[in-house]
PDB file of C-alpha atoms in Angstrom:
ATOM      1  CA  MET X 244       0.000   0.000   0.000  1.00 42.00           C
ATOM      2  CA  THR X 245       1.466   3.360  -0.937  1.00 41.00           C
ATOM      3  CA  THR X 246       1.383   6.385   1.339  1.00 39.00           C
ATOM      4  CA  THR X 247      -0.604   9.299   0.031  1.00 39.00           C
ATOM      5  CA  PRO X 248       1.051  12.709   0.532  1.00 39.00           C
ATOM      6  CA  GLY X 249      -0.726  14.549   3.341  1.00 41.00           C
ATOM      7  CA  ALA X 250      -2.521  11.433   4.590  1.00 43.00           C
ATOM      8  CA  PRO X 251      -1.760   9.884   7.974  1.00 48.00           C
ATOM      9  CA  PRO X 252       0.544   6.884   7.715  1.00 49.00           C
ATOM     10  CA  ALA X 253      -1.176   3.531   8.055  1.00 54.00           C
ATOM     11  CA  PRO X 254      -0.257   1.422  11.098  1.00 58.00           C
ATOM     12  CA  ASP X 255       2.220  -1.314  10.243  1.00 70.00           C
ATOM     13  CA  HIS X 256      -0.305  -4.114  10.825  1.00 72.00           C
ATOM     14  CA  LEU X 257      -2.873  -2.446   8.565  1.00 78.00           C
ATOM     15  CA  ALA X 258      -0.325  -1.804   5.827  1.00 82.00           C
ATOM     16  CA  ALA X 259       0.772  -5.446   5.943  1.00 84.00           C
ATOM     17  CA  ALA X 260      -2.821  -6.708   5.757  1.00 81.00           C
ATOM     18  CA  GLN X 261      -3.647  -4.321   2.935  1.00 81.00           C
ATOM     19  CA  ASP X 262      -0.582  -5.362   0.970  1.00 85.00           C
ATOM     20  CA  PHE X 263      -1.399  -9.051   1.384  1.00 87.00           C
ATOM     21  CA  VAL X 264      -4.994  -8.632   0.218  1.00 87.00           C
ATOM     22  CA  LEU X 265      -4.136  -6.379  -2.697  1.00 84.00           C
ATOM     23  CA  ASP X 266      -1.336  -8.685  -3.817  1.00 89.00           C
ATOM     24  CA  ALA X 267      -3.781 -11.598  -3.815  1.00 91.00           C
ATOM     25  CA  VAL X 268      -6.459  -9.638  -5.663  1.00 91.00           C
ATOM     26  CA  GLY X 269      -3.876  -8.418  -8.142  1.00 90.00           C
ATOM     27  CA  ILE X 270      -3.019 -12.037  -8.916  1.00 92.00           C
ATOM     28  CA  THR X 271      -6.576 -13.304  -9.374  1.00 94.00           C
ATOM     29  CA  ARG X 272      -7.695 -10.024 -11.016  1.00 96.00           C
ATOM     30  CA  VAL X 273     -11.335 -11.073 -10.582  1.00 97.00           C
ATOM     31  CA  VAL X 274     -13.339 -10.705  -7.364  1.00 98.00           C
ATOM     32  CA  PRO X 275     -16.573 -12.741  -7.383  1.00 98.00           C
ATOM     33  CA  VAL X 276     -19.460 -10.818  -5.831  1.00 98.00           C
ATOM     34  CA  VAL X 277     -21.468 -13.504  -4.043  1.00 98.00           C
ATOM     35  CA  VAL X 278     -25.046 -13.184  -2.768  1.00 97.00           C
ATOM     36  CA  VAL X 279     -26.182 -16.120  -0.619  1.00 97.00           C
ATOM     37  CA  ASP X 280     -28.811 -16.655   2.064  1.00 96.00           C
ATOM     38  CA  GLY X 281     -26.760 -18.647   4.531  1.00 97.00           C
ATOM     39  CA  PRO X 282     -23.697 -20.705   5.407  1.00 98.00           C
ATOM     40  CA  ASP X 283     -24.459 -23.828   3.369  1.00 98.00           C
ATOM     41  CA  ASP X 284     -24.741 -21.964   0.084  1.00 98.00           C
ATOM     42  CA  GLY X 285     -21.819 -19.752   1.051  1.00 98.00           C
ATOM     43  CA  VAL X 286     -19.521 -22.717   1.478  1.00 98.00           C
ATOM     44  CA  ALA X 287     -20.854 -24.517  -1.603  1.00 98.00           C
ATOM     45  CA  VAL X 288     -20.393 -21.480  -3.848  1.00 98.00           C
ATOM     46  CA  THR X 289     -16.914 -20.854  -2.503  1.00 98.00           C
ATOM     47  CA  ARG X 290     -15.914 -24.477  -3.065  1.00 98.00           C
ATOM     48  CA  ALA X 291     -17.110 -24.134  -6.660  1.00 98.00           C
ATOM     49  CA  LEU X 292     -15.033 -20.972  -7.063  1.00 98.00           C
ATOM     50  CA  VAL X 293     -11.949 -22.710  -5.704  1.00 98.00           C
ATOM     51  CA  ALA X 294     -12.525 -25.646  -8.059  1.00 98.00           C
ATOM     52  CA  GLY X 295     -12.511 -23.157 -10.912  1.00 98.00           C
ATOM     53  CA  GLY X 296      -9.232 -21.645  -9.755  1.00 97.00           C
ATOM     54  CA  LEU X 297     -10.487 -18.577  -7.894  1.00 97.00           C
ATOM     55  CA  PRO X 298      -9.796 -18.727  -4.124  1.00 97.00           C
ATOM     56  CA  VAL X 299     -11.447 -15.407  -3.318  1.00 97.00           C
ATOM     57  CA  ALA X 300     -15.029 -14.416  -2.560  1.00 97.00           C
ATOM     58  CA  GLU X 301     -16.731 -11.168  -1.623  1.00 98.00           C
ATOM     59  CA  ILE X 302     -19.896 -12.216   0.217  1.00 98.00           C
ATOM     60  CA  THR X 303     -22.273  -9.278   0.254  1.00 98.00           C
ATOM     61  CA  PHE X 304     -24.084  -8.147   3.358  1.00 98.00           C
ATOM     62  CA  ARG X 305     -27.368  -7.924   1.457  1.00 95.00           C
ATOM     63  CA  THR X 306     -29.042 -10.889   3.144  1.00 96.00           C
ATOM     64  CA  ALA X 307     -29.778 -11.859   6.722  1.00 96.00           C
ATOM     65  CA  GLY X 308     -27.533 -14.917   6.390  1.00 97.00           C
ATOM     66  CA  ALA X 309     -24.499 -13.140   4.977  1.00 98.00           C
ATOM     67  CA  ARG X 310     -22.625 -12.909   8.275  1.00 98.00           C
ATOM     68  CA  ASP X 311     -23.073 -16.632   8.921  1.00 98.00           C
ATOM     69  CA  ALA X 312     -21.944 -17.376   5.363  1.00 98.00           C
ATOM     70  CA  VAL X 313     -18.732 -15.405   5.861  1.00 98.00           C
ATOM     71  CA  ALA X 314     -18.125 -17.159   9.174  1.00 98.00           C
ATOM     72  CA  ALA X 315     -18.656 -20.604   7.640  1.00 98.00           C
ATOM     73  CA  VAL X 316     -16.295 -19.941   4.749  1.00 98.00           C
ATOM     74  CA  ALA X 317     -13.654 -18.494   7.072  1.00 98.00           C
ATOM     75  CA  ASP X 318     -13.921 -21.574   9.283  1.00 98.00           C
ATOM     76  CA  GLN X 319     -14.211 -24.347   6.683  1.00 98.00           C
ATOM     77  CA  LEU X 320     -12.075 -22.888   3.895  1.00 98.00           C
ATOM     78  CA  PRO X 321      -9.265 -21.013   5.669  1.00 96.00           C
ATOM     79  CA  ASP X 322      -7.134 -20.794   2.538  1.00 96.00           C
ATOM     80  CA  VAL X 323      -9.792 -18.725   0.762  1.00 97.00           C
ATOM     81  CA  LEU X 324      -9.542 -14.944   0.845  1.00 97.00           C
ATOM     82  CA  VAL X 325     -13.079 -14.214   2.034  1.00 98.00           C
ATOM     83  CA  GLY X 326     -14.359 -10.687   2.309  1.00 98.00           C
ATOM     84  CA  ALA X 327     -17.579  -8.900   3.147  1.00 98.00           C
ATOM     85  CA  GLY X 328     -19.204  -6.660   0.562  1.00 98.00           C
ATOM     86  CA  THR X 329     -21.948  -4.039   0.651  1.00 98.00           C
ATOM     87  CA  VAL X 330     -20.684  -2.884   4.039  1.00 98.00           C
ATOM     88  CA  VAL X 331     -22.431   0.424   4.648  1.00 98.00           C
ATOM     89  CA  ASN X 332     -22.237   1.103   8.384  1.00 98.00           C
ATOM     90  CA  VAL X 333     -20.002   0.638  11.403  1.00 98.00           C
ATOM     91  CA  ARG X 334     -22.089  -2.209  12.841  1.00 98.00           C
ATOM     92  CA  GLN X 335     -21.571  -4.218   9.660  1.00 98.00           C
ATOM     93  CA  VAL X 336     -17.836  -3.598   9.882  1.00 98.00           C
ATOM     94  CA  ASP X 337     -17.838  -5.071  13.380  1.00 98.00           C
ATOM     95  CA  ASP X 338     -20.012  -8.021  12.317  1.00 98.00           C
ATOM     96  CA  ALA X 339     -17.865  -8.795   9.287  1.00 98.00           C
ATOM     97  CA  VAL X 340     -14.639  -8.697  11.275  1.00 98.00           C
ATOM     98  CA  ALA X 341     -16.135 -10.894  13.998  1.00 98.00           C
ATOM     99  CA  ALA X 342     -17.211 -13.386  11.329  1.00 98.00           C
ATOM    100  CA  GLY X 343     -13.682 -13.658   9.970  1.00 98.00           C
ATOM    101  CA  ALA X 344     -13.767 -11.438   6.881  1.00 98.00           C
ATOM    102  CA  ARG X 345     -10.277 -10.589   5.673  1.00 96.00           C
ATOM    103  CA  PHE X 346     -11.246  -7.550   3.656  1.00 97.00           C
ATOM    104  CA  LEU X 347     -14.235  -5.233   3.278  1.00 98.00           C
ATOM    105  CA  VAL X 348     -15.869  -3.656   0.252  1.00 98.00           C
ATOM    106  CA  SER X 349     -18.382  -0.820   0.315  1.00 98.00           C
ATOM    107  CA  PRO X 350     -20.580   0.576  -2.470  1.00 98.00           C
ATOM    108  CA  GLY X 351     -19.746   4.122  -1.393  1.00 98.00           C
ATOM    109  CA  LEU X 352     -17.309   6.120   0.685  1.00 98.00           C
ATOM    110  CA  SER X 353     -18.106   6.617   4.381  1.00 98.00           C
ATOM    111  CA  ARG X 354     -15.457   8.114   6.615  1.00 98.00           C
ATOM    112  CA  ALA X 355     -16.960   6.343   9.641  1.00 98.00           C
ATOM    113  CA  VAL X 356     -16.868   2.956   7.894  1.00 98.00           C
ATOM    114  CA  VAL X 357     -13.302   3.407   6.650  1.00 98.00           C
ATOM    115  CA  GLU X 358     -12.044   4.600  10.010  1.00 97.00           C
ATOM    116  CA  ARG X 359     -13.718   1.686  11.817  1.00 97.00           C
ATOM    117  CA  ALA X 360     -12.107  -0.739   9.367  1.00 97.00           C
ATOM    118  CA  HIS X 361      -8.755   0.876  10.094  1.00 95.00           C
ATOM    119  CA  GLU X 362      -9.372   0.502  13.828  1.00 95.00           C
ATOM    120  CA  HIS X 363      -9.803  -3.226  13.261  1.00 95.00           C
ATOM    121  CA  GLY X 364      -6.723  -3.352  11.032  1.00 94.00           C
ATOM    122  CA  ILE X 365      -8.711  -4.751   8.113  1.00 95.00           C
ATOM    123  CA  PRO X 366      -8.333  -3.564   4.501  1.00 96.00           C
ATOM    124  CA  ILE X 367     -11.306  -1.821   2.906  1.00 96.00           C
ATOM    125  CA  VAL X 368     -12.053  -0.898  -0.699  1.00 97.00           C
ATOM    126  CA  PRO X 369     -14.730   1.803  -0.749  1.00 98.00           C
ATOM    127  CA  GLY X 370     -16.834   2.724  -3.736  1.00 98.00           C
ATOM    128  CA  VAL X 371     -16.276   5.937  -5.663  1.00 98.00           C
ATOM    129  CA  ALA X 372     -18.123   7.553  -8.536  1.00 98.00           C
ATOM    130  CA  THR X 373     -16.606  11.034  -8.847  1.00 98.00           C
ATOM    131  CA  PRO X 374     -13.246  12.821  -8.560  1.00 98.00           C
ATOM    132  CA  THR X 375     -14.449  14.249  -5.246  1.00 98.00           C
ATOM    133  CA  ASP X 376     -14.931  10.712  -3.949  1.00 98.00           C
ATOM    134  CA  VAL X 377     -11.420   9.759  -5.025  1.00 98.00           C
ATOM    135  CA  ILE X 378      -9.922  12.772  -3.245  1.00 98.00           C
ATOM    136  CA  ALA X 379     -11.857  11.878  -0.098  1.00 98.00           C
ATOM    137  CA  ALA X 380     -10.458   8.339  -0.300  1.00 98.00           C
ATOM    138  CA  LEU X 381      -6.940   9.696  -0.699  1.00 98.00           C
ATOM    139  CA  ASP X 382      -7.484  11.901   2.365  1.00 98.00           C
ATOM    140  CA  LEU X 383      -8.244   8.712   4.298  1.00 97.00           C
ATOM    141  CA  GLY X 384      -4.968   7.135   3.208  1.00 95.00           C
ATOM    142  CA  LEU X 385      -6.474   4.848   0.550  1.00 96.00           C
ATOM    143  CA  ASP X 386      -5.125   4.310  -2.941  1.00 95.00           C
ATOM    144  CA  VAL X 387      -7.322   1.406  -4.093  1.00 96.00           C
ATOM    145  CA  VAL X 388     -11.004   2.138  -4.679  1.00 98.00           C
ATOM    146  CA  LYS X 389     -14.010   0.440  -6.199  1.00 98.00           C
ATOM    147  CA  LEU X 390     -15.516   2.255  -9.198  1.00 98.00           C
ATOM    148  CA  PHE X 391     -19.246   1.644  -8.756  1.00 98.00           C
ATOM    149  CA  PRO X 392     -21.524   1.232 -10.583  1.00 98.00           C
ATOM    150  CA  ALA X 393     -18.958   1.067 -13.349  1.00 98.00           C
ATOM    151  CA  GLY X 394     -21.312   0.289 -16.226  1.00 97.00           C
ATOM    152  CA  VAL X 395     -23.699   3.122 -15.406  1.00 97.00           C
ATOM    153  CA  LEU X 396     -20.858   5.591 -14.897  1.00 97.00           C
ATOM    154  CA  GLY X 397     -19.457   5.039 -18.381  1.00 97.00           C
ATOM    155  CA  GLY X 398     -17.507   1.799 -18.253  1.00 98.00           C
ATOM    156  CA  VAL X 399     -13.920   1.796 -19.439  1.00 98.00           C
ATOM    157  CA  ALA X 400     -14.194   5.446 -20.483  1.00 98.00           C
ATOM    158  CA  ALA X 401     -14.970   6.357 -16.871  1.00 98.00           C
ATOM    159  CA  VAL X 402     -11.926   4.421 -15.660  1.00 98.00           C
ATOM    160  CA  LYS X 403      -9.694   6.293 -18.093  1.00 98.00           C
ATOM    161  CA  ALA X 404     -11.198   9.652 -17.154  1.00 98.00           C
ATOM    162  CA  LEU X 405     -10.690   9.132 -13.426  1.00 98.00           C
ATOM    163  CA  ALA X 406      -7.258   7.550 -13.756  1.00 98.00           C
ATOM    164  CA  ALA X 407      -5.826  10.533 -15.632  1.00 98.00           C
ATOM    165  CA  PRO X 408      -5.788  13.026 -12.701  1.00 98.00           C
ATOM    166  CA  PHE X 409      -5.065  10.307 -10.124  1.00 98.00           C
ATOM    167  CA  PRO X 410      -2.112   8.298 -11.488  1.00 95.00           C
ATOM    168  CA  GLY X 411      -1.386   6.701  -8.115  1.00 94.00           C
ATOM    169  CA  VAL X 412      -4.867   5.275  -7.646  1.00 97.00           C
ATOM    170  CA  ARG X 413      -5.862   1.753  -8.647  1.00 97.00           C
ATOM    171  CA  PHE X 414      -9.450   0.855  -9.417  1.00 98.00           C
ATOM    172  CA  VAL X 415     -11.633  -2.218  -8.972  1.00 98.00           C
ATOM    173  CA  PRO X 416     -14.554  -1.535 -11.347  1.00 98.00           C
ATOM    174  CA  THR X 417     -17.739  -3.321 -10.321  1.00 98.00           C
ATOM    175  CA  GLY X 418     -21.320  -3.188 -11.513  1.00 97.00           C
ATOM    176  CA  GLY X 419     -22.546  -4.314 -14.911  1.00 96.00           C
ATOM    177  CA  ILE X 420     -19.336  -6.164 -15.766  1.00 97.00           C
ATOM    178  CA  SER X 421     -19.603  -9.400 -17.706  1.00 96.00           C
ATOM    179  CA  ALA X 422     -17.292 -12.031 -19.148  1.00 96.00           C
ATOM    180  CA  ALA X 423     -17.419 -10.090 -22.423  1.00 96.00           C
ATOM    181  CA  SER X 424     -16.533  -6.685 -20.969  1.00 97.00           C
ATOM    182  CA  ALA X 425     -14.072  -7.715 -18.239  1.00 97.00           C
ATOM    183  CA  PRO X 426     -11.014  -7.955 -20.545  1.00 96.00           C
ATOM    184  CA  ASP X 427     -11.443  -4.332 -21.678  1.00 97.00           C
ATOM    185  CA  TYR X 428     -11.380  -3.163 -18.078  1.00 98.00           C
ATOM    186  CA  LEU X 429      -8.435  -5.382 -17.174  1.00 97.00           C
ATOM    187  CA  ALA X 430      -6.441  -3.990 -20.082  1.00 97.00           C
ATOM    188  CA  GLN X 431      -6.321  -0.618 -18.309  1.00 97.00           C
ATOM    189  CA  PRO X 432      -3.084  -0.066 -16.359  1.00 97.00           C
ATOM    190  CA  SER X 433      -5.004   1.577 -13.508  1.00 97.00           C
ATOM    191  CA  VAL X 434      -7.282  -1.433 -12.960  1.00 97.00           C
ATOM    192  CA  LEU X 435      -6.149  -3.821 -10.238  1.00 97.00           C
ATOM    193  CA  ALA X 436      -9.067  -6.222 -10.716  1.00 97.00           C
ATOM    194  CA  VAL X 437     -12.740  -6.313 -11.618  1.00 98.00           C
ATOM    195  CA  GLY X 438     -15.650  -7.306  -9.434  1.00 98.00           C
ATOM    196  CA  GLY X 439     -18.462  -9.307 -10.946  1.00 97.00           C
ATOM    197  CA  SER X 440     -21.247 -11.762 -10.334  1.00 97.00           C
ATOM    198  CA  TRP X 441     -21.606 -13.388 -13.754  1.00 97.00           C
ATOM    199  CA  MET X 442     -19.858 -16.563 -12.606  1.00 97.00           C
ATOM    200  CA  VAL X 443     -21.966 -16.767  -9.427  1.00 98.00           C
ATOM    201  CA  ASP X 444     -25.324 -15.742 -10.855  1.00 96.00           C
ATOM    202  CA  LYS X 445     -28.079 -15.984  -8.240  1.00 94.00           C
ATOM    203  CA  ALA X 446     -30.068 -18.335 -10.475  1.00 96.00           C
ATOM    204  CA  LEU X 447     -27.155 -20.787 -10.478  1.00 97.00           C
ATOM    205  CA  VAL X 448     -26.896 -20.590  -6.705  1.00 97.00           C
ATOM    206  CA  ALA X 449     -30.641 -21.129  -6.299  1.00 96.00           C
ATOM    207  CA  ALA X 450     -30.446 -24.173  -8.579  1.00 97.00           C
ATOM    208  CA  GLY X 451     -27.360 -25.535  -6.819  1.00 97.00           C
ATOM    209  CA  ASP X 452     -25.568 -25.677 -10.152  1.00 98.00           C
ATOM    210  CA  TRP X 453     -22.070 -25.729  -8.697  1.00 98.00           C
ATOM    211  CA  ASP X 454     -20.579 -27.296 -11.831  1.00 98.00           C
ATOM    212  CA  GLU X 455     -21.690 -24.352 -13.965  1.00 98.00           C
ATOM    213  CA  ILE X 456     -20.307 -21.920 -11.413  1.00 98.00           C
ATOM    214  CA  THR X 457     -16.987 -23.763 -11.582  1.00 98.00           C
ATOM    215  CA  ARG X 458     -17.048 -23.713 -15.392  1.00 98.00           C
ATOM    216  CA  ARG X 459     -17.742 -19.973 -15.515  1.00 98.00           C
ATOM    217  CA  THR X 460     -15.109 -19.362 -12.874  1.00 98.00           C
ATOM    218  CA  ALA X 461     -12.474 -21.218 -14.889  1.00 97.00           C
ATOM    219  CA  GLU X 462     -13.382 -19.076 -17.891  1.00 97.00           C
ATOM    220  CA  ALA X 463     -13.080 -15.922 -15.772  1.00 96.00           C
ATOM    221  CA  VAL X 464      -9.657 -16.989 -14.541  1.00 96.00           C
ATOM    222  CA  ALA X 465      -8.531 -17.618 -18.114  1.00 95.00           C
ATOM    223  CA  LEU X 466      -9.748 -14.278 -19.454  1.00 92.00           C
ATOM    224  CA  ALA X 467      -8.086 -12.440 -16.585  1.00 91.00           C
ATOM    225  CA  GLN X 468      -4.611 -13.750 -17.370  1.00 85.00           C
ATOM    226  CA  PRO X 469      -2.122 -11.250 -18.783  1.00 73.00           C
ATOM    227  CA  THR X 470      -1.833 -11.406 -22.544  1.00 57.00           C
ATOM    228  CA  GLY X 471       1.448  -9.606 -22.952  1.00 42.00           C
ATOM    229  CA  GLY X 472       3.529  -6.662 -21.882  1.00 40.00           C
ATOM    230  CA  ASP X 473       3.703  -5.828 -18.181  1.00 43.00           C
ATOM    231  CA  ARG X 474       0.252  -7.347 -17.620  1.00 40.00           C
TER     232      ARG X 474
END
């Protein structure tokens, strides 16, 4: 994690955790956005992701069973980098950390949420949509942000527009990204990874079609591999 000029330095333990998570995300380059109702589906989906070569999962706090799902994955699949997504308040930060989440993702930028994550020493990737949001993130010592909702904001063109005045910031575009559009985002030097749910579509989860999730995951892993140059 780089230090932003004018921002308070991150504690050593937070910097180490952030570096570990970002290194892992930078290797996989795809972060599955998982919506499940409870621990059984959470573990089953994550096992399918691992079988497809993707040992990372962002389980969103959109359902009542999300916390239990995170806890089950953290307990049963300790080698998986499990995070909590759609974290929008301090209570959810506390719940996610208690459940064993190793990183947090938020759809927007809340100073209270970011500062609570820092208190726990857990990395957080907040959502941004404007240059003002990016500056606010920099003021909080962050240099990796989630561009959300990427598709609505202009897609790859939005990434390029925001990256130009903020060369030290890396983006994780999420929202409206598919297997077809992901490579265009990943070709941008400022993009660390993309977030998406196409490989863990809710219909597949509801049907228990773990084989199809694994197949789509393997395809996502393949399309995310560097094709030349520095990437």
